[in-house]
mmCIF file of C-alpha atoms and ligand atoms in Angstrom:
data_model
loop_
_atom_site.group_PDB
_atom_site.id
_atom_site.type_symbol
_atom_site.label_atom_id
_atom_site.label_comp_id
_atom_site.label_asym_id
_atom_site.label_seq_id
_atom_site.Cartn_x
_atom_site.Cartn_y
_atom_site.Cartn_z
ATOM 1 C CA MET A 1 -15.305 -35.413 76.186
ATOM 2 C CA ASP A 2 -18.679 -36.392 74.750
ATOM 3 C CA ILE A 3 -19.929 -33.008 73.638
ATOM 4 C CA ILE A 4 -23.237 -34.357 72.360
ATOM 5 C CA THR A 5 -24.125 -36.067 75.656
ATOM 6 C CA ASN A 6 -22.943 -33.093 77.708
ATOM 7 C CA THR A 7 -25.059 -30.702 75.666
ATOM 8 C CA LYS A 8 -28.156 -32.899 75.857
ATOM 9 C CA THR A 9 -27.727 -33.328 79.603
ATOM 10 C CA PHE A 10 -27.565 -29.564 80.168
ATOM 11 C CA ILE A 11 -30.572 -28.943 77.963
ATOM 12 C CA GLU A 12 -32.510 -31.537 79.984
ATOM 13 C CA ILE A 13 -31.510 -30.556 83.519
ATOM 14 C CA LEU A 14 -31.952 -26.807 83.210
ATOM 15 C CA PRO A 15 -35.221 -25.254 84.330
ATOM 16 C CA PRO A 16 -37.076 -23.952 81.237
ATOM 17 C CA GLU A 17 -36.605 -20.309 82.250
ATOM 18 C CA VAL A 18 -32.805 -20.629 82.315
ATOM 19 C CA ALA A 19 -31.069 -20.019 78.981
ATOM 20 C CA LEU A 20 -27.872 -21.917 78.218
ATOM 21 C CA VAL A 21 -25.000 -20.134 76.518
ATOM 22 C CA ALA A 22 -22.523 -22.812 75.393
ATOM 23 C CA VAL A 23 -19.118 -21.140 75.664
ATOM 24 C CA SER A 24 -17.133 -22.343 72.660
ATOM 25 C CA LYS A 25 -14.085 -20.057 72.872
ATOM 26 C CA THR A 26 -10.887 -21.713 71.581
ATOM 27 C CA LYS A 27 -12.921 -24.715 70.321
ATOM 28 C CA PRO A 28 -12.980 -25.668 66.618
ATOM 29 C CA VAL A 29 -16.120 -25.423 64.464
ATOM 30 C CA GLU A 30 -16.371 -29.235 64.281
ATOM 31 C CA GLU A 31 -16.914 -29.387 68.042
ATOM 32 C CA ILE A 32 -19.438 -26.553 67.961
ATOM 33 C CA MET A 33 -21.330 -28.522 65.293
ATOM 34 C CA GLN A 34 -21.563 -31.501 67.657
ATOM 35 C CA SER A 35 -23.241 -29.343 70.263
ATOM 36 C CA TYR A 36 -25.432 -27.783 67.551
ATOM 37 C CA GLU A 37 -26.561 -31.228 66.422
ATOM 38 C CA ALA A 38 -27.474 -32.035 70.026
ATOM 39 C CA GLY A 39 -29.879 -29.092 69.873
ATOM 40 C CA GLN A 40 -27.845 -26.143 71.178
ATOM 41 C CA ARG A 41 -28.353 -22.813 69.370
ATOM 42 C CA ILE A 42 -26.711 -20.167 71.596
ATOM 43 C CA PHE A 43 -22.921 -20.004 71.624
ATOM 44 C CA GLY A 44 -20.667 -17.619 73.519
ATOM 45 C CA GLU A 45 -17.220 -16.389 72.529
ATOM 46 C CA ASN A 46 -14.834 -13.940 74.160
ATOM 47 C CA LYS A 47 -12.769 -12.832 71.143
ATOM 48 C CA ILE A 48 -14.564 -10.858 68.478
ATOM 49 C CA GLN A 49 -12.569 -11.961 65.440
ATOM 50 C CA GLU A 50 -12.744 -15.608 66.471
ATOM 51 C CA MET A 51 -16.516 -15.292 66.829
ATOM 52 C CA ALA A 52 -16.811 -13.597 63.409
ATOM 53 C CA SER A 53 -14.853 -16.360 61.742
ATOM 54 C CA LYS A 54 -17.051 -19.032 63.352
ATOM 55 C CA TRP A 55 -20.210 -17.110 62.413
ATOM 56 C CA GLU A 56 -19.104 -17.219 58.774
ATOM 57 C CA GLN A 57 -18.508 -20.954 58.825
ATOM 58 C CA LEU A 58 -21.468 -22.182 60.874
ATOM 59 C CA PRO A 59 -25.282 -22.399 60.372
ATOM 60 C CA LYS A 60 -27.010 -19.038 60.396
ATOM 61 C CA ASP A 61 -29.650 -19.948 62.969
ATOM 62 C CA ILE A 62 -26.991 -19.823 65.698
ATOM 63 C CA SER A 63 -27.350 -16.963 68.167
ATOM 64 C CA TRP A 64 -23.880 -15.556 68.920
ATOM 65 C CA HIS A 65 -23.183 -13.966 72.292
ATOM 66 C CA MET A 66 -20.091 -11.898 73.003
ATOM 67 C CA ILE A 67 -19.283 -12.726 76.634
ATOM 68 C CA GLY A 68 -15.797 -11.246 76.959
ATOM 69 C CA HIS A 69 -14.393 -7.795 77.430
ATOM 70 C CA VAL A 70 -15.099 -5.698 74.329
ATOM 71 C CA GLN A 71 -12.563 -3.315 72.883
ATOM 72 C CA THR A 72 -14.288 -0.330 71.316
ATOM 73 C CA ASN A 73 -12.322 -0.531 68.074
ATOM 74 C CA LYS A 74 -13.488 -4.113 67.456
ATOM 75 C CA VAL A 75 -17.257 -3.632 67.725
ATOM 76 C CA LYS A 76 -17.396 -3.162 63.954
ATOM 77 C CA TYR A 77 -16.381 -6.791 63.356
ATOM 78 C CA MET A 78 -19.506 -8.168 65.038
ATOM 79 C CA ALA A 79 -22.149 -5.441 64.670
ATOM 80 C CA HIS A 80 -23.782 -7.155 61.682
ATOM 81 C CA PHE A 81 -24.537 -10.448 63.418
ATOM 82 C CA VAL A 82 -24.023 -10.452 67.201
ATOM 83 C CA ASP A 83 -27.206 -11.277 69.141
ATOM 84 C CA LEU A 84 -26.241 -10.242 72.656
ATOM 85 C CA ILE A 85 -23.216 -8.429 74.092
ATOM 86 C CA HIS A 86 -22.790 -9.404 77.769
ATOM 87 C CA GLY A 87 -19.867 -7.249 78.824
ATOM 88 C CA VAL A 88 -20.947 -3.627 78.379
ATOM 89 C CA ASP A 89 -19.447 -1.548 81.162
ATOM 90 C CA SER A 90 -18.946 1.980 79.841
ATOM 91 C CA LEU A 91 -20.688 4.812 78.046
ATOM 92 C CA LYS A 92 -17.862 4.917 75.531
ATOM 93 C CA LEU A 93 -18.558 1.327 74.523
ATOM 94 C CA LEU A 94 -22.322 1.906 74.345
ATOM 95 C CA LYS A 95 -21.718 4.870 72.020
ATOM 96 C CA GLU A 96 -19.653 2.753 69.681
ATOM 97 C CA ILE A 97 -22.226 -0.075 69.672
ATOM 98 C CA GLN A 98 -24.901 2.513 68.820
ATOM 99 C CA LYS A 99 -22.779 3.884 65.976
ATOM 100 C CA GLN A 100 -22.082 0.471 64.463
ATOM 101 C CA ALA A 101 -25.674 -0.732 64.933
ATOM 102 C CA VAL A 102 -26.934 2.266 62.931
ATOM 103 C CA LYS A 103 -24.635 1.332 60.056
ATOM 104 C CA HIS A 104 -26.328 -2.058 59.820
ATOM 105 C CA ASN A 105 -29.801 -0.764 60.586
ATOM 106 C CA ARG A 106 -30.006 -3.043 63.629
ATOM 107 C CA VAL A 107 -30.913 -2.800 67.274
ATOM 108 C CA ILE A 108 -28.237 -4.611 69.306
ATOM 109 C CA SER A 109 -29.176 -6.133 72.655
ATOM 110 C CA CYS A 110 -26.702 -5.682 75.498
ATOM 111 C CA LEU A 111 -26.227 -6.614 79.126
ATOM 112 C CA ILE A 112 -24.463 -4.328 81.557
ATOM 113 C CA GLN A 113 -21.628 -6.116 83.321
ATOM 114 C CA ILE A 114 -21.555 -5.272 87.018
ATOM 115 C CA ARG A 115 -18.466 -5.795 89.141
ATOM 116 C CA ILE A 116 -19.598 -8.084 91.971
ATOM 117 C CA ALA A 117 -16.436 -10.058 92.727
ATOM 118 C CA GLN A 118 -14.435 -9.058 95.769
ATOM 119 C CA GLU A 119 -11.242 -10.039 93.951
ATOM 120 C CA GLU A 120 -9.419 -7.374 91.971
ATOM 121 C CA THR A 121 -10.699 -7.102 88.418
ATOM 122 C CA LYS A 122 -10.586 -4.378 85.828
ATOM 123 C CA PHE A 123 -13.870 -5.313 84.205
ATOM 124 C CA GLY A 124 -17.418 -4.460 85.060
ATOM 125 C CA LEU A 125 -19.157 -1.330 86.228
ATOM 126 C CA PRO A 126 -19.404 -0.622 89.955
ATOM 127 C CA LYS A 127 -23.079 -1.003 90.803
ATOM 128 C CA GLU A 128 -23.324 2.655 91.788
ATOM 129 C CA GLY A 129 -22.785 3.552 88.126
ATOM 130 C CA LEU A 130 -25.690 1.540 86.728
ATOM 131 C CA GLU A 131 -28.468 4.116 86.956
ATOM 132 C CA GLU A 132 -26.418 6.753 85.141
ATOM 133 C CA LEU A 133 -25.491 4.358 82.337
ATOM 134 C CA LEU A 134 -29.111 3.243 81.929
ATOM 135 C CA GLU A 135 -30.300 6.837 81.737
ATOM 136 C CA ALA A 136 -27.715 7.655 79.094
ATOM 137 C CA SER A 137 -28.583 4.528 77.120
ATOM 138 C CA SER A 138 -32.152 5.697 76.567
ATOM 139 C CA PHE A 139 -30.754 8.157 73.985
ATOM 140 C CA PHE A 140 -29.245 5.337 71.961
ATOM 141 C CA LYS A 141 -32.096 4.057 69.832
ATOM 142 C CA ASN A 142 -30.136 1.195 68.290
ATOM 143 C CA VAL A 143 -28.997 -0.250 71.599
ATOM 144 C CA LYS A 144 -31.306 -2.157 73.889
ATOM 145 C CA ILE A 145 -30.243 -2.969 77.437
ATOM 146 C CA VAL A 146 -31.961 -6.234 78.288
ATOM 147 C CA GLY A 147 -30.291 -7.265 81.525
ATOM 148 C CA LEU A 148 -27.235 -7.585 83.736
ATOM 149 C CA MET A 149 -24.202 -9.847 83.788
ATOM 150 C CA GLY A 150 -21.752 -10.645 86.544
ATOM 151 C CA MET A 151 -18.913 -12.955 87.508
ATOM 152 C CA ALA A 152 -18.300 -14.158 91.032
ATOM 153 C CA THR A 153 -14.863 -14.399 92.612
ATOM 154 C CA PHE A 154 -12.869 -17.457 91.557
ATOM 155 C CA THR A 155 -12.947 -19.292 94.886
ATOM 156 C CA ASP A 156 -14.058 -22.548 96.529
ATOM 157 C CA ASP A 157 -16.005 -20.589 99.122
ATOM 158 C CA LYS A 158 -19.602 -21.258 98.073
ATOM 159 C CA ASN A 159 -20.995 -18.791 100.577
ATOM 160 C CA GLN A 160 -18.935 -16.001 99.119
ATOM 161 C CA ILE A 161 -20.069 -16.889 95.585
ATOM 162 C CA ALA A 162 -23.709 -17.002 96.702
ATOM 163 C CA ASP A 163 -23.332 -13.636 98.465
ATOM 164 C CA GLU A 164 -21.916 -12.023 95.332
ATOM 165 C CA PHE A 165 -24.645 -13.454 93.092
ATOM 166 C CA GLN A 166 -27.246 -12.303 95.604
ATOM 167 C CA ILE A 167 -25.996 -8.722 95.337
ATOM 168 C CA LEU A 168 -26.541 -8.835 91.577
ATOM 169 C CA LYS A 169 -29.968 -10.460 91.873
ATOM 170 C CA ILE A 170 -31.143 -7.734 94.247
ATOM 171 C CA LEU A 171 -29.825 -5.039 91.909
ATOM 172 C CA PHE A 172 -31.509 -6.753 88.940
ATOM 173 C CA ASP A 173 -34.903 -6.948 90.672
ATOM 174 C CA LYS A 174 -34.679 -3.332 91.759
ATOM 175 C CA THR A 175 -33.696 -2.136 88.280
ATOM 176 C CA LYS A 176 -36.517 -4.107 86.640
ATOM 177 C CA THR A 177 -39.105 -2.044 88.491
ATOM 178 C CA THR A 178 -38.085 1.058 86.486
ATOM 179 C CA TYR A 179 -36.742 -0.687 83.366
ATOM 180 C CA PRO A 180 -39.189 -3.505 82.528
ATOM 181 C CA GLU A 181 -37.243 -4.447 79.389
ATOM 182 C CA MET A 182 -34.560 -5.901 81.692
ATOM 183 C CA LYS A 183 -35.135 -9.618 81.215
ATOM 184 C CA TYR A 184 -31.838 -11.451 81.574
ATOM 185 C CA LEU A 185 -29.610 -12.035 84.537
ATOM 186 C CA SER A 186 -26.471 -13.678 83.132
ATOM 187 C CA MET A 187 -24.514 -15.323 85.923
ATOM 188 C CA GLY A 188 -23.011 -18.738 86.468
ATOM 189 C CA MET A 189 -20.303 -20.754 84.690
ATOM 190 C CA SER A 190 -19.201 -24.425 84.817
ATOM 191 C CA GLY A 191 -18.000 -24.181 88.405
ATOM 192 C CA ASP A 192 -20.812 -22.158 89.927
ATOM 193 C CA TYR A 193 -23.923 -22.412 87.740
ATOM 194 C CA GLU A 194 -25.901 -24.327 90.385
ATOM 195 C CA ILE A 195 -25.316 -21.584 92.950
ATOM 196 C CA ALA A 196 -26.150 -19.001 90.281
ATOM 197 C CA ILE A 197 -29.478 -20.616 89.391
ATOM 198 C CA ALA A 198 -30.373 -20.937 93.071
ATOM 199 C CA SER A 199 -29.584 -17.204 93.340
ATOM 200 C CA GLY A 200 -31.963 -16.302 90.504
ATOM 201 C CA SER A 201 -29.870 -16.471 87.338
ATOM 202 C CA ASN A 202 -31.815 -17.072 84.119
ATOM 203 C CA MET A 203 -28.829 -17.270 81.760
ATOM 204 C CA ILE A 204 -25.750 -19.391 82.426
ATOM 205 C CA ARG A 205 -22.513 -19.441 80.419
ATOM 206 C CA VAL A 206 -21.022 -22.934 80.379
ATOM 207 C CA GLY A 207 -17.796 -23.828 78.613
ATOM 208 C CA SER A 208 -15.645 -26.607 80.073
ATOM 209 C CA LYS A 209 -18.573 -28.686 81.377
ATOM 210 C CA ILE A 210 -19.739 -29.007 77.747
ATOM 211 C CA PHE A 211 -16.575 -28.859 75.641
ATOM 212 C CA GLY A 212 -13.936 -30.012 78.100
ATOM 213 C CA ALA A 213 -10.923 -28.117 79.360
ATOM 214 C CA ARG A 214 -9.453 -25.430 77.128
ATOM 215 C CA ASN A 215 -5.815 -25.685 76.067
ATOM 216 C CA TYR A 216 -4.735 -22.163 75.282
HETATM 217 C C1 PLP B 301 -14.812 -18.650 79.595
HETATM 218 C C2 PLP B 301 -15.992 -17.965 80.173
HETATM 219 C C3 PLP B 301 -17.092 -18.698 80.663
HETATM 220 C C4 PLP B 301 -17.144 -20.214 80.702
HETATM 221 O O1 PLP B 301 -16.213 -20.725 81.597
HETATM 222 P P1 PLP B 301 -16.242 -22.273 82.058
HETATM 223 O O2 PLP B 301 -15.682 -22.248 83.410
HETATM 224 O O3 PLP B 301 -15.414 -23.022 81.081
HETATM 225 O O4 PLP B 301 -17.674 -22.705 82.031
HETATM 226 C C5 PLP B 301 -18.171 -17.992 81.147
HETATM 227 N N1 PLP B 301 -18.192 -16.636 81.159
HETATM 228 C C6 PLP B 301 -17.165 -15.910 80.707
HETATM 229 C C7 PLP B 301 -17.258 -14.432 80.752
HETATM 230 C C8 PLP B 301 -16.031 -16.547 80.205
HETATM 231 O O5 PLP B 301 -15.003 -15.803 79.759
#
């Protein structure tokens, strides 16, 4: 895997309005540095302690995104440096992010993860719950909801993926009319980022197409 070439290629082919989150979970800091040297500054991780350890070791102009499911009791390990939390799906989690953000005198940006996949998954808020969560979030002064995140079903059926992304895009556009601070629509990964961009995504999360397959 040529991480430098892969990173440069993504930076070049993406439309300027689409942000690239390079998903570096399980990858060592040396490989992240290769992508960094190719110009990448946003990295995504799905385990909080792993992200914190990498944050300590790597240049401080990196923007760290938490893209995985967040356990409430672990928010404290990232509250001092995380730039964007993609997977917020409950009031309980928002409350904890607010509490930890206050401790560090920060405002933490978050995306609400909406469940769009038809396949069974525990994560993400049903779209019917979005309005209530947004209303509640207005009381949390140290949390800023800046967009939505979603994951399509893991399938080869491109039409199904496009349909699921479309549902999120419509919800995003509708929500933006009342909440203008909603800026980011995070959808698309290595296997489906082209469909996601065609469906209106402006933030893609790409791991294996940059760093190669993960060996867990
Ligand atoms: C791992 C992961 C990605 C990246 O997956 P690839 O298929 O390797 O691009 C994107 N989003 C989330 C939430 C992930 O957990």
